[in-house]
Tab-separated table of C-alpha atoms in Angstrom:
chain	number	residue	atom	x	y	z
Q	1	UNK	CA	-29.688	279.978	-5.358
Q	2	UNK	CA	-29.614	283.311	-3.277
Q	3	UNK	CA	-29.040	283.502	0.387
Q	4	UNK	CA	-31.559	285.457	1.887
Q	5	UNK	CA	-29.372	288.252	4.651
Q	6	UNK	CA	-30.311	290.978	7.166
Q	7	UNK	CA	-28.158	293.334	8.736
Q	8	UNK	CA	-30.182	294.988	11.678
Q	9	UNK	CA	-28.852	297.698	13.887
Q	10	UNK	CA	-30.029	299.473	16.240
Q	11	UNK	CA	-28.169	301.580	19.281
Q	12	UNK	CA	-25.293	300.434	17.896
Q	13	UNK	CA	-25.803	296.905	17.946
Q	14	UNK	CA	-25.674	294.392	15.354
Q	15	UNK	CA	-27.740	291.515	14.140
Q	16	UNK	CA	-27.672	289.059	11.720
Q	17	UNK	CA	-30.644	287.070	12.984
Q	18	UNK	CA	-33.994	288.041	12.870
Q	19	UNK	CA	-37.687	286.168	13.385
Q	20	UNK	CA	-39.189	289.150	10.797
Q	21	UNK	CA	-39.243	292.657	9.639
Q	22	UNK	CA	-42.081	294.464	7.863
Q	23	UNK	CA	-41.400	297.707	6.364
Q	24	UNK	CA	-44.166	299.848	4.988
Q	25	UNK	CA	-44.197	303.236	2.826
Q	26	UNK	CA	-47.013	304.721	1.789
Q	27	UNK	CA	-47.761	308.356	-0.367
Q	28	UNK	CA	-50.618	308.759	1.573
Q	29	UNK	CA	-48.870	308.841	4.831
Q	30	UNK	CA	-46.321	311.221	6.272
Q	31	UNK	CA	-43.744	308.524	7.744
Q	32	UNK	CA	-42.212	305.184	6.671
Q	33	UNK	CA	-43.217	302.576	9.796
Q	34	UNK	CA	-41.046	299.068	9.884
Q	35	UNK	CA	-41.421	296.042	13.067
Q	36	UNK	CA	-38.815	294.248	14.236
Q	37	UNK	CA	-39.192	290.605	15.585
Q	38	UNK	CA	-35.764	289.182	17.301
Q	39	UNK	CA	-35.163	286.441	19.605
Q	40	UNK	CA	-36.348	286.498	23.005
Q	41	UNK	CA	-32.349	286.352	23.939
Q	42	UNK	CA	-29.476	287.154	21.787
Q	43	UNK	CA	-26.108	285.348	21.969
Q	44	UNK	CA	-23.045	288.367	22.570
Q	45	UNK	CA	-19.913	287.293	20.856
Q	46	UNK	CA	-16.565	288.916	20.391
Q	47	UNK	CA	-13.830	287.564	18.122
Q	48	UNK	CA	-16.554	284.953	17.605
Q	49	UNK	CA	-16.191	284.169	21.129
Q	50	UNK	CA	-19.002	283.534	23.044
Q	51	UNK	CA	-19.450	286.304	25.726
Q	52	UNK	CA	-22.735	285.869	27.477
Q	53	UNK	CA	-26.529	285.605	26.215
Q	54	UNK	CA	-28.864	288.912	27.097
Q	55	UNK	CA	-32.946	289.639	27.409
Q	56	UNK	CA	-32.862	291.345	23.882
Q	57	UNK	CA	-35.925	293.413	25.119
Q	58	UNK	CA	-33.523	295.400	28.087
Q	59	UNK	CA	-30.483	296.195	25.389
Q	60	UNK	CA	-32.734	298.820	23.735
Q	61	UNK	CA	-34.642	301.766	24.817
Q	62	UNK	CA	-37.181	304.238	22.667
Q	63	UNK	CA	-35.335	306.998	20.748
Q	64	UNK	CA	-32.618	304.490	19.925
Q	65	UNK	CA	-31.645	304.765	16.549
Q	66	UNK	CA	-32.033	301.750	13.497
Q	67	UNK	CA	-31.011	300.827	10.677
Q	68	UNK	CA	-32.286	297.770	8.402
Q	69	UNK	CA	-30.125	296.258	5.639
Q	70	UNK	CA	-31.584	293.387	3.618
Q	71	UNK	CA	-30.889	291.494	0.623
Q	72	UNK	CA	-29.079	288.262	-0.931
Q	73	UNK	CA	-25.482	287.025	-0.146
Q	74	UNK	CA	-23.289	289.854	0.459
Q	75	UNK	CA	-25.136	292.089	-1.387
Q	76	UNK	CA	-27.291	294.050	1.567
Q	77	UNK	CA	-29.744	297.324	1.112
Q	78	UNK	CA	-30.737	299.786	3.102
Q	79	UNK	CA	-34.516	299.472	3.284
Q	80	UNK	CA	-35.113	301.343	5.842
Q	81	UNK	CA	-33.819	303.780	8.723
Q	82	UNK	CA	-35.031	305.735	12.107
Q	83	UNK	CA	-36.261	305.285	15.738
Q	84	UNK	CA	-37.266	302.708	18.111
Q	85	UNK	CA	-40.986	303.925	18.766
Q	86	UNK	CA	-42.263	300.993	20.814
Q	87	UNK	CA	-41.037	297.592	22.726
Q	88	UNK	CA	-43.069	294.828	23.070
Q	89	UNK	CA	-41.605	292.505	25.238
Q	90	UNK	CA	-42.337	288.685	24.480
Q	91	UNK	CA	-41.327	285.695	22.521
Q	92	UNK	CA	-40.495	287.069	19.994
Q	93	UNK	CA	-39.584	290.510	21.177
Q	94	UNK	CA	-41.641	293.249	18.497
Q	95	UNK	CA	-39.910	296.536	18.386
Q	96	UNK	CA	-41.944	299.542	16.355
Q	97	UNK	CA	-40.018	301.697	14.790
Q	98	UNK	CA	-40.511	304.956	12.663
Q	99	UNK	CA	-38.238	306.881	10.348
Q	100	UNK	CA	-37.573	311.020	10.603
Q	101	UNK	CA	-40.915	311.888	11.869
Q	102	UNK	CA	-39.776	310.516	15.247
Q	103	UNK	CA	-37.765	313.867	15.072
Q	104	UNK	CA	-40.585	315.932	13.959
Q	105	UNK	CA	-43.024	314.474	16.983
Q	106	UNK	CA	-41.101	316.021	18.908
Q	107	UNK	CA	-40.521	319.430	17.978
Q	108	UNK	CA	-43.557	321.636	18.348
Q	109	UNK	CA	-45.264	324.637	16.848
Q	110	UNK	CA	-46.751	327.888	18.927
Q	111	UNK	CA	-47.153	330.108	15.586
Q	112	UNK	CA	-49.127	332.532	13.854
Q	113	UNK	CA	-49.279	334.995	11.198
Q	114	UNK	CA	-51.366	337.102	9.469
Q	115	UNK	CA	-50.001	336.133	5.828
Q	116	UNK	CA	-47.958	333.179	5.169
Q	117	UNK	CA	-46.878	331.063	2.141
Q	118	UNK	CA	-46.573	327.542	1.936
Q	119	UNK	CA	-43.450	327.428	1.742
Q	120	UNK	CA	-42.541	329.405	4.952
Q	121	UNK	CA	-45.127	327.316	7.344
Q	122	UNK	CA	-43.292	324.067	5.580
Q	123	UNK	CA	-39.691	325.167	6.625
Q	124	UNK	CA	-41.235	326.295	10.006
Q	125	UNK	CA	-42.349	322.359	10.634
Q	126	UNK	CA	-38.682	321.212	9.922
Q	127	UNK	CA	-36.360	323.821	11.546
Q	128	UNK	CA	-34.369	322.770	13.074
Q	129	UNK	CA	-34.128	318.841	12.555
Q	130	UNK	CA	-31.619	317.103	9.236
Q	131	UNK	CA	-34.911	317.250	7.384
Q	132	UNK	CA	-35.007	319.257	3.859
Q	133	UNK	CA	-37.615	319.908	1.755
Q	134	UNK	CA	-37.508	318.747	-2.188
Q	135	UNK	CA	-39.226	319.081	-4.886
Q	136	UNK	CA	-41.254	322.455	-6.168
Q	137	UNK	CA	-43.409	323.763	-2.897
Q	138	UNK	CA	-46.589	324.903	-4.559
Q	139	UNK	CA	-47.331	329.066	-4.278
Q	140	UNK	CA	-50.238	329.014	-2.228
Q	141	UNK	CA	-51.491	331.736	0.140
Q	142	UNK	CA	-53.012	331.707	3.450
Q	143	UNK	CA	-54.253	334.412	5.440
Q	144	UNK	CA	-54.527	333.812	9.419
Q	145	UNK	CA	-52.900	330.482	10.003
Q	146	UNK	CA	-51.167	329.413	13.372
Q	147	UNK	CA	-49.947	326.543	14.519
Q	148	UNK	CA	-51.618	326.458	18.152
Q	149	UNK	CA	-49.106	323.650	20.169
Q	150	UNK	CA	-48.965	321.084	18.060
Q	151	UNK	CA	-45.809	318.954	16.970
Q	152	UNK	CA	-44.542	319.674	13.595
Q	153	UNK	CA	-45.518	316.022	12.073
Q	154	UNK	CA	-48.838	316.688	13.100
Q	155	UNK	CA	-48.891	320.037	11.420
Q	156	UNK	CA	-47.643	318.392	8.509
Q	157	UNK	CA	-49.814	315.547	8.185
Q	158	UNK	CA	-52.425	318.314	9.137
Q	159	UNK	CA	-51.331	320.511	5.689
Q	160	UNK	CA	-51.034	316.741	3.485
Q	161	UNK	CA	-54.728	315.981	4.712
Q	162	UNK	CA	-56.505	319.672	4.362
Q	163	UNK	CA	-55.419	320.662	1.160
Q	164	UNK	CA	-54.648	317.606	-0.800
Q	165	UNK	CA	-50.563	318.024	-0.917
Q	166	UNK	CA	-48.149	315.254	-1.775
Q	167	UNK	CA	-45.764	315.152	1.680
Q	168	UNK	CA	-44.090	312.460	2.774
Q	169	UNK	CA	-40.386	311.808	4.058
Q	170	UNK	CA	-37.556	309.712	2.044
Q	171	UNK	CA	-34.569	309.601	3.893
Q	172	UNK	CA	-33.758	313.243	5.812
Q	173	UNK	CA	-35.902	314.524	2.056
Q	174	UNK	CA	-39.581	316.036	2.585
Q	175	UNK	CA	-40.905	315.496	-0.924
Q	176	UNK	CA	-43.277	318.141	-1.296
Q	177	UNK	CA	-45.983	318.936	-4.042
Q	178	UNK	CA	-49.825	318.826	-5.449
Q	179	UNK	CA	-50.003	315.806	-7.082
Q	180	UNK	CA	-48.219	312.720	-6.811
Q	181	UNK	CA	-44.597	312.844	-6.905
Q	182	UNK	CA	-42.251	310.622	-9.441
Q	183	UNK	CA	-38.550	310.812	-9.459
Q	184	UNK	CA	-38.657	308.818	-12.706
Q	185	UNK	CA	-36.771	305.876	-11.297
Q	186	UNK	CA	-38.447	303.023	-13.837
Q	187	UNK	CA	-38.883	299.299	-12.070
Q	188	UNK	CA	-40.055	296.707	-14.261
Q	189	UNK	CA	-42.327	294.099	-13.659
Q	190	UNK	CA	-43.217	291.553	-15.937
Q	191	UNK	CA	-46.538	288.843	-15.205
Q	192	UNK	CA	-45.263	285.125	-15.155
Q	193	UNK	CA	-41.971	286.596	-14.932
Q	194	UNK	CA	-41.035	288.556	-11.823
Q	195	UNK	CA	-44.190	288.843	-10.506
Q	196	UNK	CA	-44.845	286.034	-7.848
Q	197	UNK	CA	-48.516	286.959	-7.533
Q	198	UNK	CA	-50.748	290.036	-7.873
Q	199	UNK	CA	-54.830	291.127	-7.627
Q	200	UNK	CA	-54.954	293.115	-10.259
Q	201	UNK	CA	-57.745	294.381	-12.306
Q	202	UNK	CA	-58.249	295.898	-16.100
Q	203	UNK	CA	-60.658	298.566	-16.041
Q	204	UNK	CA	-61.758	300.033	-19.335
Q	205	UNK	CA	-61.929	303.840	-19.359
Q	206	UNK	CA	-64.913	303.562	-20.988
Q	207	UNK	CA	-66.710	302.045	-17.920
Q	208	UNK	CA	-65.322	304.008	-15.328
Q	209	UNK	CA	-67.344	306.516	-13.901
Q	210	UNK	CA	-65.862	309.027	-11.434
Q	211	UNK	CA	-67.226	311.638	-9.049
Q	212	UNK	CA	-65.088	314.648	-8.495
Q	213	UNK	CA	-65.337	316.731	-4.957
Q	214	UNK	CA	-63.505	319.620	-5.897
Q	215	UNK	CA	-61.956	321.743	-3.346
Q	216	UNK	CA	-61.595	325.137	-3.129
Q	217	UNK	CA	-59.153	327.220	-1.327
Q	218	UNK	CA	-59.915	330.743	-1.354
Q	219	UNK	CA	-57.101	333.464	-0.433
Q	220	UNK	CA	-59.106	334.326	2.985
Q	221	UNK	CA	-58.219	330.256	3.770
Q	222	UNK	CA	-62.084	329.455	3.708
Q	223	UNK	CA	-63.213	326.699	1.435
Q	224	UNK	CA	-65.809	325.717	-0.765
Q	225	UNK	CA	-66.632	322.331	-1.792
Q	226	UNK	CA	-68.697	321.249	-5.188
Q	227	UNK	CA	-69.456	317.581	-6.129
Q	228	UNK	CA	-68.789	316.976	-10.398
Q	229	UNK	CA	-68.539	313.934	-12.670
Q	230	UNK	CA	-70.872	311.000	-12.211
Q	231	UNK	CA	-73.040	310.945	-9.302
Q	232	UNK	CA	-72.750	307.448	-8.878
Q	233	UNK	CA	-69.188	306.932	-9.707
Q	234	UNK	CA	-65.926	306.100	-7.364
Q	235	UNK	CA	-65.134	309.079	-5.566
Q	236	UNK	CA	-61.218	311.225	-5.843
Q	237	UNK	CA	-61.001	314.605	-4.652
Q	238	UNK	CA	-58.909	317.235	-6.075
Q	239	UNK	CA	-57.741	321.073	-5.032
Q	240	UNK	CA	-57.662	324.184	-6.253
Q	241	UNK	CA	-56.378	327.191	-4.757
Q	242	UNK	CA	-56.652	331.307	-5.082
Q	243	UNK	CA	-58.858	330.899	-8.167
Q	244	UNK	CA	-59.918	334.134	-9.738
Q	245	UNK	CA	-63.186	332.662	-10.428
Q	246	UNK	CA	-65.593	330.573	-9.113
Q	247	UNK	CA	-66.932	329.633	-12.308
Q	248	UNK	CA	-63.427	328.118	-13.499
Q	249	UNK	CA	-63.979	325.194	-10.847
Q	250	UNK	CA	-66.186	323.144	-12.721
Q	251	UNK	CA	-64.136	323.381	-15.805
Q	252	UNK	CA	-60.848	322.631	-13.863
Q	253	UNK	CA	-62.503	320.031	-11.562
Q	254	UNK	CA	-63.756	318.153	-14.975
Q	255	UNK	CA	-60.042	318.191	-16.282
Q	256	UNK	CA	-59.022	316.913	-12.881
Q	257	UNK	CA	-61.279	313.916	-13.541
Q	258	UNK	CA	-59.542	312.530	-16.488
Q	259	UNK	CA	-56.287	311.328	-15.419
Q	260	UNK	CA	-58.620	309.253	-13.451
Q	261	UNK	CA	-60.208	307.321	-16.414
Q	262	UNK	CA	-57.964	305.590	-17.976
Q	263	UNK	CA	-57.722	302.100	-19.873
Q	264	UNK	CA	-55.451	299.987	-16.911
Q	265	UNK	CA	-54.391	297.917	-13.932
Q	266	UNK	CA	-55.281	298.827	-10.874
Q	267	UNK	CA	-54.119	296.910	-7.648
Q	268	UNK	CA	-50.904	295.970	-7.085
Q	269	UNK	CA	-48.056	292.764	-7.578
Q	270	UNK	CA	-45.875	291.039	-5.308
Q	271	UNK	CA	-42.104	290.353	-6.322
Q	272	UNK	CA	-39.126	289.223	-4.321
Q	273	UNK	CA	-36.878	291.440	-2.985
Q	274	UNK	CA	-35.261	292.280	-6.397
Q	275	UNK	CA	-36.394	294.818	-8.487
Q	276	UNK	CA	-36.307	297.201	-5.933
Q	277	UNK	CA	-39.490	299.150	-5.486
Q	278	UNK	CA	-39.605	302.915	-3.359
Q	279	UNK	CA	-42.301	305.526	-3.311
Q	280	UNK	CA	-42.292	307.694	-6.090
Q	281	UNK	CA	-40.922	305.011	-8.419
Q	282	UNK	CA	-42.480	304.573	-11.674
Q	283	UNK	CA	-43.613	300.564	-12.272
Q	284	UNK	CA	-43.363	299.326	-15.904
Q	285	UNK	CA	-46.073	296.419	-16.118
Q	286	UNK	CA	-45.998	294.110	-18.907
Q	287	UNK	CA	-47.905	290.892	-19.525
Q	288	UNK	CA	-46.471	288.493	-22.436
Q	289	UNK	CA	-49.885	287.493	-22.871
Q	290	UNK	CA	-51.269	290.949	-23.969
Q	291	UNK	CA	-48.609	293.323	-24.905
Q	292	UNK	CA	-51.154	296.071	-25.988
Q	293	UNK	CA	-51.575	295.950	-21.638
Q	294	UNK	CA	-47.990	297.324	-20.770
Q	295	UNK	CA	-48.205	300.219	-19.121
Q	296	UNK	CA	-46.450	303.003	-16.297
Q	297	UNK	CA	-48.036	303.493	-12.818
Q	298	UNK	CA	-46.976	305.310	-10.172
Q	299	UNK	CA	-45.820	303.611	-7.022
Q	300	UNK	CA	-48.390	304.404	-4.047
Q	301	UNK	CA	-47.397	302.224	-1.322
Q	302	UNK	CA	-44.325	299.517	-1.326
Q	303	UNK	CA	-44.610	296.919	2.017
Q	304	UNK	CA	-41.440	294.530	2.337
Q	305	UNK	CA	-41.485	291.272	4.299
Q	306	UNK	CA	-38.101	289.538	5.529
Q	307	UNK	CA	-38.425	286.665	7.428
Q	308	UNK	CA	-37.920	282.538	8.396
Q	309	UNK	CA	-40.366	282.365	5.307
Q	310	UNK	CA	-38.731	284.900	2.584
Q	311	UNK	CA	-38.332	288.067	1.137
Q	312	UNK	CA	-41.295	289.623	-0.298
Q	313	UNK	CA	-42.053	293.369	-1.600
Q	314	UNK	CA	-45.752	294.238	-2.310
Q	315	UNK	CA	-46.044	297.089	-4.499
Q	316	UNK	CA	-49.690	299.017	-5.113
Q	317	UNK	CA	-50.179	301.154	-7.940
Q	318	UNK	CA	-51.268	304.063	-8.407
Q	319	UNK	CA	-52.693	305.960	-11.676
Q	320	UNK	CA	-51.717	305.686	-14.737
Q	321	UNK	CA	-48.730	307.953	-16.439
Q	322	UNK	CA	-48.056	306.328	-19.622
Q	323	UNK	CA	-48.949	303.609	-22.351
């Protein structure tokens, strides 16, 4: 049997105990959050010597820097790294923490221009900090944008929210694009194998109905919205930009609606700590009971647990890729 281990550091200091640790990612959001629950009072050692026993609460401050390393016997992974963003003093002590963005809250953004790409207003948000973009930035336009004192994550989250982009932070890496990034990394999960539980669903493409608000973003940066698809259906919105005509949105926007309607799972499973599951992944689902049900989603949101309890890793999918 494996021995569940955490390596937690943060300012510098080390520790091997901890009450729990929740770590969430999501696609949808710009930053990676994780909580920290230690000990009221920590034991110092040195040499294995004990030294004295501390508040835990006064040995950190916000800004300091952490680093989370979990996994089975000696055998540890960084899950996650970043700031301390909050304390809550108490039994147990909570600490908040968040990953880059801490960096990008605090840089901020007095701007404008009369023409601008994408790419240029995304570099603006970042100068300055260890953060890099990846991935292909979209060529999109704008004409009079500014940035009028606000911090760089906001601007960012701002940009993700307006005009549908894919941006979130892995690491120091700004993954940037206009529809869900994949690095291709392939984690399989099997039913009644891996899987400890799940609340997933089979939907039949055949009784899915979906209503389309399409999005328009002229050059001038004005926008136009139209409603397509099934009146009635679940709603996803989608985004054009600099079309040449108008009339092209309908036929675009009813495309866009079909890599929603698909024969699949939708929800999400819950594994231990191995496979390991990130943003961006692609899951492999299989069920032994119905092979013809295997399938590739994209990972939308991964939350790991680590505590007195277990180890747990929720993973949510996200549409379709493959069969």
């Amino acid at each position: 049997m494996y021995a569940l281990t955490a390596e937690i550091t943060i300012a510098g200091k080390k520790f091997t105990r901890v009450n729990e640790v929740e770590i969430e990612s999501s696609a949808k959001v710009l930053e990676d959050t994780c909580k920290i629950k230690l000990p009221a009072t920590a034991r110092l050692t040195r040499a294995g010597e004990f030294i004295s026993e501390v508040e835990t609460a006064k040995k950190f401050k916000v800004g300091d820097a952490v680093k989370v390393q979990l996994g089975y016997g000696n055998s540890l992974r960084t899950e996650f790294e970043g700031f301390v963003a909050k304390i809550k003093p108490g039994t147990p002590v909570e600490i908040e923490c968040v990953d880059a963005v801490w960096l990008l809250r605090r840089k901020n953004l007095k701007e404008s221009f009369r023409t601008v790409d994408l790419g240029t207003l995304l570099e603006a948000c970042v100068e300055g900090t260890p953060i890099s973009l990846v991935g292909t930035v979209p060529t999109i336009q704008f004409k009079n944008f500014y940035f009028k004192n606000v911090t760089a994550a906001y601007a960012l989250q701002k940009l993700k929210d307006d005009y549908g982009l894919t941006l979130y932070l892995k690491g120091n890496h700004l993954r940037v694009g206009l529809t869900s990034f994949t690095d291709n990394v392939v984690v399989k999960f099997g039913l009644g194998q891996n899987v400890i539980e799940n609340n997933l669903e089979w939907v039949d493409e055949n009784d899915t109905r979906i209503k389309i608000k399409a999005v328009h973003w002229r050059k001038d940066n004005t926008k136009i919205e139209k409603p397509f698809g099934d009146a009635d259906g679940e709603e996803r919105t989608v985004f054009f930009y600099n079309l040449d005509r108008e009339a092209d949105l309908e036929k675009m926007a009813i495309a866009a609606a079909a890599k929603f309607k698909y024969s699949g799972f939708k929800g999400g499973v819950t594994a231990f700590l191995l496979p390991n599951a990130e943003v961006g992944n692609v899951a492999r689902l299989s069920d032994p009971q119905f092979s013809e049900r295997a399938g590739d989603y994209l990972v939308d949101k991964v939350t790991t647990t680590f505590g007195t309890s277990g180890a747990r890793r929720k993973v949510e999918l996200g549409i379709k890729v493959s069969s």
